[in-house]
Structures are given as C-alpha cells and as structure tokens.
Coordinates of C-alpha atoms and ligand atoms in Angstrom, one line a residue:
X1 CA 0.0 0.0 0.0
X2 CA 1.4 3.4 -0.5
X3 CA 0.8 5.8 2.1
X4 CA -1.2 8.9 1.6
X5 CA 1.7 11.6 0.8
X6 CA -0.1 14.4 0.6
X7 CA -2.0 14.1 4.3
X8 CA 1.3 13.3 5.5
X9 CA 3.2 16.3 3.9
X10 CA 0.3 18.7 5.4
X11 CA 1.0 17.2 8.9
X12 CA 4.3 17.7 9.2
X13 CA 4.7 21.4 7.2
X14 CA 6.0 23.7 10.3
X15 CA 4.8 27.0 10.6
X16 CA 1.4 26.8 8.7
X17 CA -1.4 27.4 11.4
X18 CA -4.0 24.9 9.4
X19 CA -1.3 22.4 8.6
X20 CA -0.3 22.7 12.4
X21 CA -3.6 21.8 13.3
X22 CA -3.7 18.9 11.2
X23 CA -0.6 17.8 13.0
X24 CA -1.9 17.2 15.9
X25 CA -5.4 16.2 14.8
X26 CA -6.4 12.6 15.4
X27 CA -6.9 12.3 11.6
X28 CA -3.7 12.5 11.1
X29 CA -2.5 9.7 8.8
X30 CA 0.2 7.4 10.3
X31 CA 2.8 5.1 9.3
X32 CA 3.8 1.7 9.9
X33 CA 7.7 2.1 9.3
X34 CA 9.9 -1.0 9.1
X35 CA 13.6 0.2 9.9
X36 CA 16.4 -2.2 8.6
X37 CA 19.5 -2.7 10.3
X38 CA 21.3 -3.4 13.7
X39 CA 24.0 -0.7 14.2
X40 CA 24.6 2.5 15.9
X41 CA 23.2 4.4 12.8
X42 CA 20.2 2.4 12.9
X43 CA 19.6 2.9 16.9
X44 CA 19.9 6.9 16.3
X45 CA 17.3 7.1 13.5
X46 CA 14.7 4.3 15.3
X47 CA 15.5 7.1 18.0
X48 CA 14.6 9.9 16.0
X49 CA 12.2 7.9 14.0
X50 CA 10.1 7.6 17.3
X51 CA 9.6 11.1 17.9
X52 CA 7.5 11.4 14.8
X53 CA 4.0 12.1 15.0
X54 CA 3.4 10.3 12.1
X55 CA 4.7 7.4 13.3
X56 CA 2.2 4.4 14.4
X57 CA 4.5 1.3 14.8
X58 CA 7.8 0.8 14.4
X59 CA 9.3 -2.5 13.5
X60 CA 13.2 -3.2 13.8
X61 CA 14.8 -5.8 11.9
X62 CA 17.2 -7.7 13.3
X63 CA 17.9 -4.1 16.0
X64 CA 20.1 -4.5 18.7
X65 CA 19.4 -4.4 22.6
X66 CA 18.9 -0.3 22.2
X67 CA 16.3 -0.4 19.4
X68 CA 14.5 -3.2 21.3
X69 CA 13.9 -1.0 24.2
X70 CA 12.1 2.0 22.0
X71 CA 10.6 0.3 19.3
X72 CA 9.9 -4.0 18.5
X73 CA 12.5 -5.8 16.9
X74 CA 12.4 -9.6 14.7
X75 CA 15.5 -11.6 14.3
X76 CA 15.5 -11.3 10.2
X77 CA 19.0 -10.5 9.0
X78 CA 19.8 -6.9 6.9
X79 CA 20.1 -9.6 3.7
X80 CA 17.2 -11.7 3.8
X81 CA 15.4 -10.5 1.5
X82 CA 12.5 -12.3 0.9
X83 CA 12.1 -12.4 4.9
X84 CA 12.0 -8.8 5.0
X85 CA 9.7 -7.9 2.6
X86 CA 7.3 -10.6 3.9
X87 CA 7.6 -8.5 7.4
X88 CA 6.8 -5.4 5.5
X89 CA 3.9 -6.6 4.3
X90 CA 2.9 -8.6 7.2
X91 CA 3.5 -5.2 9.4
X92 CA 1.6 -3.2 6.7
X93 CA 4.4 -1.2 6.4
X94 CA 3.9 2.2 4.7
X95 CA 7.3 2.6 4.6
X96 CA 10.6 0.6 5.0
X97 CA 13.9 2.6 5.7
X98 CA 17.3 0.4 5.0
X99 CA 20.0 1.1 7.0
X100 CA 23.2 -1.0 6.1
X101 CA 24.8 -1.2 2.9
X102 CA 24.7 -5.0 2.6
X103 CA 21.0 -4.7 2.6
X104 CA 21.5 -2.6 -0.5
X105 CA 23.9 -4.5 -2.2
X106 CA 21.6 -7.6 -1.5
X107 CA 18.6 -5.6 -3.8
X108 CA 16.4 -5.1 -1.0
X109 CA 14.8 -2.1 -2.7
X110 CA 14.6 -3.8 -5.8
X111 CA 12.1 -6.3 -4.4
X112 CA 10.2 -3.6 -2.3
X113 CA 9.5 -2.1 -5.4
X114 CA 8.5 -5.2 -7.2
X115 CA 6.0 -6.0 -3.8
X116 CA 5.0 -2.0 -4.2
X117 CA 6.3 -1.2 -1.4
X118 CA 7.7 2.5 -0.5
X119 CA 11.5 2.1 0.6
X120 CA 13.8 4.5 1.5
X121 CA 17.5 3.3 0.0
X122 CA 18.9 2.5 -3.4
X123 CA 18.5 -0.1 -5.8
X124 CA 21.3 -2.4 -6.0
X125 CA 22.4 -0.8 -9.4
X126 CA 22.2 2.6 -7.9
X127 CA 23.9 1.1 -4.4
X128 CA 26.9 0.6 -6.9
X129 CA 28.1 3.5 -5.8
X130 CA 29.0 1.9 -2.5
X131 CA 29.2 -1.7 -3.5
X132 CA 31.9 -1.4 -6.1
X133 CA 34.5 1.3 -5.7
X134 CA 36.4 0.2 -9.2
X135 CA 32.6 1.2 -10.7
X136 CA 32.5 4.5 -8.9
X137 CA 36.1 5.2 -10.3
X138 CA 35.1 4.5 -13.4
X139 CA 31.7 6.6 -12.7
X140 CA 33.7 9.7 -11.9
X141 CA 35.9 9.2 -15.2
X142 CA 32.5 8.9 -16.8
X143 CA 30.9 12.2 -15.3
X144 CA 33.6 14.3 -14.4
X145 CA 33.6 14.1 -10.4
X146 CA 36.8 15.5 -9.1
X147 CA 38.6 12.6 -7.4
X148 CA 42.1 11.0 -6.5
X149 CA 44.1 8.8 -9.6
X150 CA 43.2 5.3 -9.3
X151 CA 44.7 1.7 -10.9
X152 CA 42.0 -1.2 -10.9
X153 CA 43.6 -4.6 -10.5
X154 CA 42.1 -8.3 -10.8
X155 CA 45.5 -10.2 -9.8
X156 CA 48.4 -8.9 -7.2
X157 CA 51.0 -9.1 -9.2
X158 CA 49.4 -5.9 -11.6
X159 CA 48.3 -4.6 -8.0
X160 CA 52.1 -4.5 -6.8
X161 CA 53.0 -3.2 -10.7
X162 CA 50.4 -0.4 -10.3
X163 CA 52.3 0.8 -7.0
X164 CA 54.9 2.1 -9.0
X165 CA 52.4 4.7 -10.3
X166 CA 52.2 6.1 -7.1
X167 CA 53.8 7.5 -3.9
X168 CA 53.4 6.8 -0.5
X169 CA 51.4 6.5 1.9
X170 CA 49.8 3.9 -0.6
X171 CA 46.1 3.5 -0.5
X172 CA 44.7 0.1 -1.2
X173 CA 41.2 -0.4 -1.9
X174 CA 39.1 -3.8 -1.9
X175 CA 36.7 -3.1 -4.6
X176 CA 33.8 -4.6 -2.8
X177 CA 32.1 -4.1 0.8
X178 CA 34.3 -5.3 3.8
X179 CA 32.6 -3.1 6.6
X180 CA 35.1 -0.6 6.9
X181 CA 38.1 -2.9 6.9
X182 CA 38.9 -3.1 3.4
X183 CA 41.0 0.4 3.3
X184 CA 44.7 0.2 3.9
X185 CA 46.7 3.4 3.8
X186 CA 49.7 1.8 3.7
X187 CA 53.5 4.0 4.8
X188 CA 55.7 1.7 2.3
X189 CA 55.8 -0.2 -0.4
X190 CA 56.0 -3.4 1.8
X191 CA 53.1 -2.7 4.0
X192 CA 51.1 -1.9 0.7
X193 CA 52.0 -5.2 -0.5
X194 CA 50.8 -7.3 2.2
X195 CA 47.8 -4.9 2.0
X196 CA 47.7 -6.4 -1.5
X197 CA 48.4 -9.7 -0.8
X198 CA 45.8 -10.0 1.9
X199 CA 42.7 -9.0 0.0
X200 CA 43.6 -11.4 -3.1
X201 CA 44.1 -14.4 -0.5
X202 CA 40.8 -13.9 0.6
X203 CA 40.7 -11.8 3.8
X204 CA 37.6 -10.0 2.4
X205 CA 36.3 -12.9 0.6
X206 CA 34.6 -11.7 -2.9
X207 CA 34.9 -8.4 -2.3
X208 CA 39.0 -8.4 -2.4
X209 CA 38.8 -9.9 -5.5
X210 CA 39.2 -6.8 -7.4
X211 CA 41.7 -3.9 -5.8
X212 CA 41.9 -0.4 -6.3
X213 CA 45.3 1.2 -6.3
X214 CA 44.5 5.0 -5.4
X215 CA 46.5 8.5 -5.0
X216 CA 46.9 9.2 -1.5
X217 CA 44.8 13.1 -1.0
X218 CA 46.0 15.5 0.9
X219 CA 43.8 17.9 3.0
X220 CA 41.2 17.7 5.5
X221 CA 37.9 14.9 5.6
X222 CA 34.9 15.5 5.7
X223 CA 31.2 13.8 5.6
X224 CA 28.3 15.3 3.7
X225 CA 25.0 13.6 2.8
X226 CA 22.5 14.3 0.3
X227 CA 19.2 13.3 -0.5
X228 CA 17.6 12.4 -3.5
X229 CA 13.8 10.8 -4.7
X230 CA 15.1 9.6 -8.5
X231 CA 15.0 13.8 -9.8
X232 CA 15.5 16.0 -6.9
X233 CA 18.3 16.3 -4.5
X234 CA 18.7 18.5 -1.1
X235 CA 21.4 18.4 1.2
X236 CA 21.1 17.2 4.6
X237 CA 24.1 17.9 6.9
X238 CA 27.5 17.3 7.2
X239 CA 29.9 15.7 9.8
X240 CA 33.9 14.7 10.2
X241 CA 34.6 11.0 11.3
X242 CA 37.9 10.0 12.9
X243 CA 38.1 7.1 11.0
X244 CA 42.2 5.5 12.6
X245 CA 41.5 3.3 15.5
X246 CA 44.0 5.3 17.3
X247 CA 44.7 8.8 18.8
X248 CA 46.4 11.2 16.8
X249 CA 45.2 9.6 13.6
X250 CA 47.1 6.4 14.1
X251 CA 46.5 3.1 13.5
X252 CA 44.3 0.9 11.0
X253 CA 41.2 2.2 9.3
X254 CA 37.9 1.8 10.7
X255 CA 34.3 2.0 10.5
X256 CA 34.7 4.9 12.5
X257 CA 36.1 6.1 15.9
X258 CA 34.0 9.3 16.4
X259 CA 32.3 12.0 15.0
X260 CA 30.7 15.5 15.8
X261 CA 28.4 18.2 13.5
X262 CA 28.7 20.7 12.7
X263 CA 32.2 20.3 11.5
X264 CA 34.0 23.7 10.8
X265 CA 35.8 22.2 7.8
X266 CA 32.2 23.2 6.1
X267 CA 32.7 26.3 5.4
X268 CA 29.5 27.5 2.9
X269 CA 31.8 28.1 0.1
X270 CA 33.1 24.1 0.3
X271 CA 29.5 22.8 0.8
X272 CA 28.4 24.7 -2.8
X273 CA 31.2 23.2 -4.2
X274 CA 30.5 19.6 -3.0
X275 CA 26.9 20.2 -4.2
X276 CA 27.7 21.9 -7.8
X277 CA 31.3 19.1 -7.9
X278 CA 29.7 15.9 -6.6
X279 CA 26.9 16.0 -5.3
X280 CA 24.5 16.8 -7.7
X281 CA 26.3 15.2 -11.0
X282 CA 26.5 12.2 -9.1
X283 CA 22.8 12.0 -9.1
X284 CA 22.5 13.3 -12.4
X285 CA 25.0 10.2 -13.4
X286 CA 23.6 7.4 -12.0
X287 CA 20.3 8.5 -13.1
X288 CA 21.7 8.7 -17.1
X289 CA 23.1 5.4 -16.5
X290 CA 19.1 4.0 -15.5
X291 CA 19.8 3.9 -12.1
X292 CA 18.2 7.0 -10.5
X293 CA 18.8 7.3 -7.0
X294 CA 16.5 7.3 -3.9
X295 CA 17.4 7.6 -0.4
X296 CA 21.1 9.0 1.3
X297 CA 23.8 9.5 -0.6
X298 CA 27.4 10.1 1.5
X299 CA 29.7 12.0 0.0
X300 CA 33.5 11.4 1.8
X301 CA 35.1 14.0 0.2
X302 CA 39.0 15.2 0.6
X303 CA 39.5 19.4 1.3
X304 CA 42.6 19.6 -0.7
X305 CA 44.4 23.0 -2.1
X306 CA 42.1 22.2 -5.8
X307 CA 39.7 22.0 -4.2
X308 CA 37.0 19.1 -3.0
X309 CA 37.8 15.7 -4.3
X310 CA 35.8 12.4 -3.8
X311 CA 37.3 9.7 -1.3
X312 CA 34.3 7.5 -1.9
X313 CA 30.3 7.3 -2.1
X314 CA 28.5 5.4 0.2
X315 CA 24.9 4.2 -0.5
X316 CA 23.5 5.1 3.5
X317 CA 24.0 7.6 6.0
X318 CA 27.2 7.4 7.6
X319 CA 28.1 5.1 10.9
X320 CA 28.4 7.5 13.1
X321 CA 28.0 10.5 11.5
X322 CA 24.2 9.6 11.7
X323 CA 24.3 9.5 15.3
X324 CA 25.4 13.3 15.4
X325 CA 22.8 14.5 12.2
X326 CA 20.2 13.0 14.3
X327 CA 20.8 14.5 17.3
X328 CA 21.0 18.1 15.9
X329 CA 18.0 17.6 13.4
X330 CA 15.3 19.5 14.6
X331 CA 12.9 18.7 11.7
X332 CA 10.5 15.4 11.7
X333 CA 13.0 12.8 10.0
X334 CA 9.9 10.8 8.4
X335 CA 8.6 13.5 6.2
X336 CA 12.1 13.3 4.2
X337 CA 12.1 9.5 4.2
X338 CA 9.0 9.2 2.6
X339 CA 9.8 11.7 -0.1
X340 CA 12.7 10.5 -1.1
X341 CA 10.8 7.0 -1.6
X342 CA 7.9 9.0 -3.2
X343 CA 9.4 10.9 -5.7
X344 CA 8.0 14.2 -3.8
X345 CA 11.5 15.8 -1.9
X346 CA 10.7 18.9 -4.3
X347 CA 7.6 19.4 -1.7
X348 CA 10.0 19.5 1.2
X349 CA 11.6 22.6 2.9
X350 CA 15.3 22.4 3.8
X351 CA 15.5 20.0 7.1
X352 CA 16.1 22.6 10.3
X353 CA 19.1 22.0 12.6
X354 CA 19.2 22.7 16.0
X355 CA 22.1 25.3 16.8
X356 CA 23.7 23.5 18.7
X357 CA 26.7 20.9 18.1
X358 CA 27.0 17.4 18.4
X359 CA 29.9 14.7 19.6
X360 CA 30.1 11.0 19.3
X361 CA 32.7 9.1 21.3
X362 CA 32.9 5.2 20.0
X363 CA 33.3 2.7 22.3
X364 CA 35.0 -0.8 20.9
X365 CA 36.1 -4.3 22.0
X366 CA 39.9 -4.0 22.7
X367 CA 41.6 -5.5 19.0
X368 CA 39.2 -4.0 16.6
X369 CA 39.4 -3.5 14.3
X370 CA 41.4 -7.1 14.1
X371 CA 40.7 -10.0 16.2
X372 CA 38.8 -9.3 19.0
X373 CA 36.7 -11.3 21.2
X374 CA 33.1 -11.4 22.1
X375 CA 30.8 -11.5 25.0
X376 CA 32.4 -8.7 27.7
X377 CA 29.8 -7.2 30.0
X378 CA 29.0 -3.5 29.6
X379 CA 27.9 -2.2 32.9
X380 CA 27.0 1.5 34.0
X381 CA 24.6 1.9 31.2
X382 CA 21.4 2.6 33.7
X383 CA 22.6 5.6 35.2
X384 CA 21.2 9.2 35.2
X385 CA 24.0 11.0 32.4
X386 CA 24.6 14.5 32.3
X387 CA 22.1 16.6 30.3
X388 CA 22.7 16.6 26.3
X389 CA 23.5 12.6 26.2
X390 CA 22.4 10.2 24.6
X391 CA 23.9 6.1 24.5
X392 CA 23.4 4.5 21.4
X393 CA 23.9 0.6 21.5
X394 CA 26.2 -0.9 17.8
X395 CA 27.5 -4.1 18.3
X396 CA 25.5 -5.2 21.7
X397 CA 23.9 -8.7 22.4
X398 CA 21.2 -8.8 25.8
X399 CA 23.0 -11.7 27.8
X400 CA 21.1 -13.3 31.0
X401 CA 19.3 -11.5 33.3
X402 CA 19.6 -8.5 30.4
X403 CA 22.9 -7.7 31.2
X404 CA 24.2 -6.3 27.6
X405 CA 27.3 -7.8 25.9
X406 CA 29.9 -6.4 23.1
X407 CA 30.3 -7.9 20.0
X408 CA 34.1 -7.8 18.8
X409 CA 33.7 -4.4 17.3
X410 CA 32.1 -1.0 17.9
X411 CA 29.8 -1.8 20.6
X412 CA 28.4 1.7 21.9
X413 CA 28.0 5.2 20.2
X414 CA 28.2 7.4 23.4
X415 CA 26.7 11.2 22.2
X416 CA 25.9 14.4 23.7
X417 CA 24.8 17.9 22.5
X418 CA 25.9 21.2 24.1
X419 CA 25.4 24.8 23.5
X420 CA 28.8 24.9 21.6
X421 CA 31.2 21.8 20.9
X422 CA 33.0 22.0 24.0
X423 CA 30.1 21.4 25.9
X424 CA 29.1 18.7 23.7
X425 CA 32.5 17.0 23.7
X426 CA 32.9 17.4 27.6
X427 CA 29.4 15.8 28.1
X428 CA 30.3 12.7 26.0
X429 CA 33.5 11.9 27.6
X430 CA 32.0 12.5 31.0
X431 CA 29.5 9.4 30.0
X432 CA 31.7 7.3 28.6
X433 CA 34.0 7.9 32.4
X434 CA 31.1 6.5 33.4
X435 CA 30.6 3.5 31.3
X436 CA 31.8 0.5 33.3
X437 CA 33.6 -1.8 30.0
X438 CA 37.1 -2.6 31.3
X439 CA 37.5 -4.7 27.6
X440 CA 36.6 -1.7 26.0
X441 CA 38.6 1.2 24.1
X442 CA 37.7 4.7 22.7
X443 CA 39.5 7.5 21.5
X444 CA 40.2 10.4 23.4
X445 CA 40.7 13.2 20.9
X446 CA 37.3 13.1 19.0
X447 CA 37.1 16.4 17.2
X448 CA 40.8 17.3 17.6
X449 CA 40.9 19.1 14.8
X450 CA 37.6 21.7 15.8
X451 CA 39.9 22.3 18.9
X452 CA 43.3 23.2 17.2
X453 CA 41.5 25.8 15.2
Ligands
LIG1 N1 31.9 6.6 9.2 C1 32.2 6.1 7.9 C2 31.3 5.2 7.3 O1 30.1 5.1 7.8 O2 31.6 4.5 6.4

C-alpha cells in the first residue's frame, strides 16, 4: 500500500497554522515504518524515527538491545530479503527505511518495489556506488567528479605493478564491501604489498577480489549527505569522522572512531562546491546510467588545495556521523524519508538543525578493528547521564538476566549535545567515564581538529 503523501506532507509542514492543526489532529494519517538494520546508525534514527507524530508502529529488523527498548525488533538479518519484505507486508508497512549497505547491495529495494512497497534506499544498481569502488572510479571518469588517480587490478601481481604509479602512503582499496576494513593506507611499499596480498588471498572474501590502487589526498575529511527521490536532490548535513583506530590519527582504518556536526571544515563556500562538484552530478550520473537514486547519498570527500575531491560514495547515512545529524535535526526525519521513496522531496523545505553541536565518542572491543573477542559485559549503562547525552547501542547482544554484551567491534556510540562543541565534547567523555567496559577502548581526541582551530 502506498501511504497517503499528501495528508502526511500537510501534517508535518512547520509554521502553517492549518497544517499545524492537522498535526496534531487525530486524523492524522500514520505510518507503519519497518527500519532495517542493527547498528549504531540504525539505533539513532529508530531514535529519531520515534519522535515522529506520524509514526504508528515501528518494526526493527534484526535491531540490537537499544532499538529493542524503544521500538519491537524480529530476528531477520539486513540480507534476507525475501524475509523482509514478507515483514513489510505482514506489518503493513507504509514505509521501510534500510539502513546497512549490505541490505543494498543484496537488492532489498529492488524487491520492495517489485511488492510496491515504498522504501527509502537505493537499488542495488544505484547502491553501486557503494558496492563497487572500481565502478565508482570509473563513474567519476565517466561524469567528471573531481577525485584521486586510481589503478584497478584483478590479480596482485598488476596490483604491486600499479604501486609504481604512485607515492606513498599507498592506499589500497578492496573493490567490494568489507565493513570498513577493506582500506589500507599503507606507509611503504611493503606494507602496501601485504595490503595487496591479503585482500587477493581472501581476507575479504569476494569483495577483495578486485583492488583499487588510489592516489593518497592531501587535505582535511569531511562527511556530507544528500538526499535524492530519482529527480531531486537536497542536502542534509555534514559531519567529520575520525576514521584510525588510534589517537592522533594512528593506527588501521575503521568503521569509524568518532564523530561531531557541525564540523567547521564546512565552510559555505566548500559545501556549494560539494553540491555543484559531486553532489548533484553524481545524481544526475547514476540516473543517465538507468539507475536513478533514492534515499542518502554520502559523500567522503577530501578538502585539498584544488579544491574538493571524492574519497568515496556510500549508499546510506554514515556510521556514526548519523548519530550526530540526528541528534542536531530538529525537523521530523519521516517526512524526508517518505519523499525520497515517493518521488516528492521537491515538496519539502530544507530539514532545520538545531544550533547546537554534536559529539560521538565510539566505544569498541579492545583488538578492533582485528581480532577481537566477544561477550564482555558492559555495565553503568542505567545511570542518570549528564544533560545533552544520549547512549546509542552498535554491536551489543542482551545476555542473561539482560545484562548487555559487546560484539568484537564497535559496541556503543556514546553522544551528547551542548550549546557549543566543548560542551558537547565534555558531556560525552563525562559518560563514557562512566561507562563500566574494562575490555573496551575509545578514542580520546574526538574532534581534535575543531579544537586546534
Ligand atoms: N563513518 C564512515 C562510514 O560510515 O563509512
């Protein structure tokens, strides 16, 4: 069933005194809303998902401990498919929202759309974006996006040939999904060719079958996301990650260590550049190649002294830049979700922030992101934090007795707002002091580069 746009649209339409009424009428229509995923990104926007008045049920699938305590979860994995959209329609969902990027690549919107159902995420073909760095090389080739030089290689031996195109740090790229692992920014050529090495014997399975050889940029990162419903985009925040496991930007890549918005490495002038550079003929790509694109696009995007230069596209909101967007967005999340999957974001105003900022400290298992092990207790959780925070679970299991367990990766997203980022950032560390997880490690120089300026 597709829901009634147009009721919703009037409901949720700030500052119209009759559409304000309708808001909080009874005849308000509301959604069923199926949320996919089990992560820290997902937790935030079940979170903000929640505090819609448009919502009626909410429906998490699998969720983790966090999402189970604010909304219902079922044990159906982000790439079963066919399970999922027989929940959706079991649920009468008006809407399903997919978190993960394997839930893309798996075609989950593809067969939502064949079971007319509204989903908010990519097709796989458009999700290519994501799924395949050696495509979105290619893509930028194609379109003209600014981005680093690049080598794609299907055996290691080309892979270690293609090195000599290119200075260190070496980046090498597994072309496929490896949840944040398959990046090695590698010093020397000998720790570029173990890099190499390891994703053709397999480390990352399929998707190290393929490698991407690419120019190391120099500058400063940055996040940006952008909505789009098939025709019309809209951009919709921006964040820095700290994406080394270590202090000081050391140590191996990661999902993500930390992350705060706004992030003063925005400045307008780089944002209209992002949108006029990437942003918008990315869309206007994907779409002449007959994929148009609905839901998040994130741009990771390189400052340099040229100017803005794709690191890579992802096909979801970033993990945990989310966490941080959600916590400053001040508009109802569901209106923009459903127009994306609608084909009506041209009806929407720019989403409002809240002006304040926003800080994400990430709590993982000691070893990620290698080895690590599974099943240490998390205690302190139930505890009256400071004003502004806000604990969002990642990798968590509920043990016996509902004491939560870590998973062997990023296990808790620990956030806080404040009427300027040192307030936020003080908040957040306060709470994770208070976090009882001796297995457990976190950064402690989350937004270093907002403080050195
Ligand atoms: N934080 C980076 C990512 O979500 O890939």
């Amino acid at each position: 069933m597709v829901f009634p746009v147009r009721e919703a649209w009037s409901a949720c339409h700030p500052n119209t005194p009759h559409l304000d009424r309708a808001r909080h009428s009874r005849e308000s229509p509301r959604m069923n809303i199926l949320l996919v995923g089990s992560g820290g990104r997902e937790h935030a926007l079940a979170w903000k998902i929640k505090q819609s008045p448009l919502l009626r049920r909410l429906v998490c699938a699998p969720g983790n401990p966090g999402m189970a305590a604010i909304a219902e979860v079922r044990d159906i994995k982000a790439t079963e498919v066919a399970r999922l959209v027989e929940l959706a329609q079991e649920i009468a969902a008006d809407l399903v929202v997919i978190g993960p990027e394997v839930a893309v690549e798996a075609g989950l919107a593809d067969a939502l759309e064949a079971a007319s159902i509204s989903c908010f995420g990519p097709s796989a073909a458009a999700g290519r974006l994501e799924s395949s760095k050696a495509f979105t090389k290619t893509f930028c080739e194609r379109h003209h996006l600014p981005t680093s030089g690049y080598r794609i290689c299907d055996d290691a031996a080309t892979a270690k040939a293609a090195l000599a195109h290119f200075h260190p740090p070496y980046v090498v790229k597994a072309d496929g999904l490896a949840a944040g692992k398959g990046v090695v920014i590698a010093p020397d050529l000998a720790t570029a060719q173990a890099a190499i090495d390891d994703a053709f014997g397999g480390t990352f399975g399929a998707a190290g079958a393929r490698v991407v050889i690419e120019e190391f940029l120099e500058g400063e990162i940055g996040s940006l996301f952008a909505l789009c419903d098939g025709k019309t985009s809209m951009l919709f925040g921006w964040a820095q990650d700290h994406k080394r496991a270590f202090d000081g930007d050391e140590g191996p890549n990661t999902g993500g260590m930390g992350a705060y918005s706004p992030a003063p490495v925005f400045t307008l002038d780089l944002v209209d550049q992002v949108d006029h550079l990437l942003v918008r003929p990315a869309f206007k790509g994907i779409e002449a190649d007959g994929a148009p694109y609905r839901g998040v696009l994130f741009v990771e995007l390189m400052a340099t002294r040229h100017g803005p230069k794709l690191v890579e596209f992802n096909a979801r909101f970033g993990d945990p830049e989310c966490q941080v967007l959600m916590l400053r967005l001040e508009s109802d999340l569901v209106p923009y979700l459903l127009a994306c999957a609608t084909g009506r974001l041209h009806e929407m105003p720019k989403p409002k922030w809240r002006d304040e900022d926003a800080v994400c400290v990430v709590m993982a298992t000691e070893g990620y992101p290698g080895a690590a092990k599974t099943g240490s207790t998390i205690g302190g959780l139930d505890q009256p934090f400071d004003e502004g925070v806000v604990i969002f679970h990642a990798g968590t299991s509920a043990g016996p007795d509902g004491v939560i367990l870590a998973g062997s990766g990023r296990a808790l997203n620990v956030c806080a707002t404040g009427r300027d980022f040192a307030e936020a950032r003080e908040r957040a560390y306060g709470a994770v002091a208070l976090v009882d997880w001796p297995e457990g490690f976190h950064r402690t120089d989350i937004g270093w580069r907002a403080l050195s300026r």
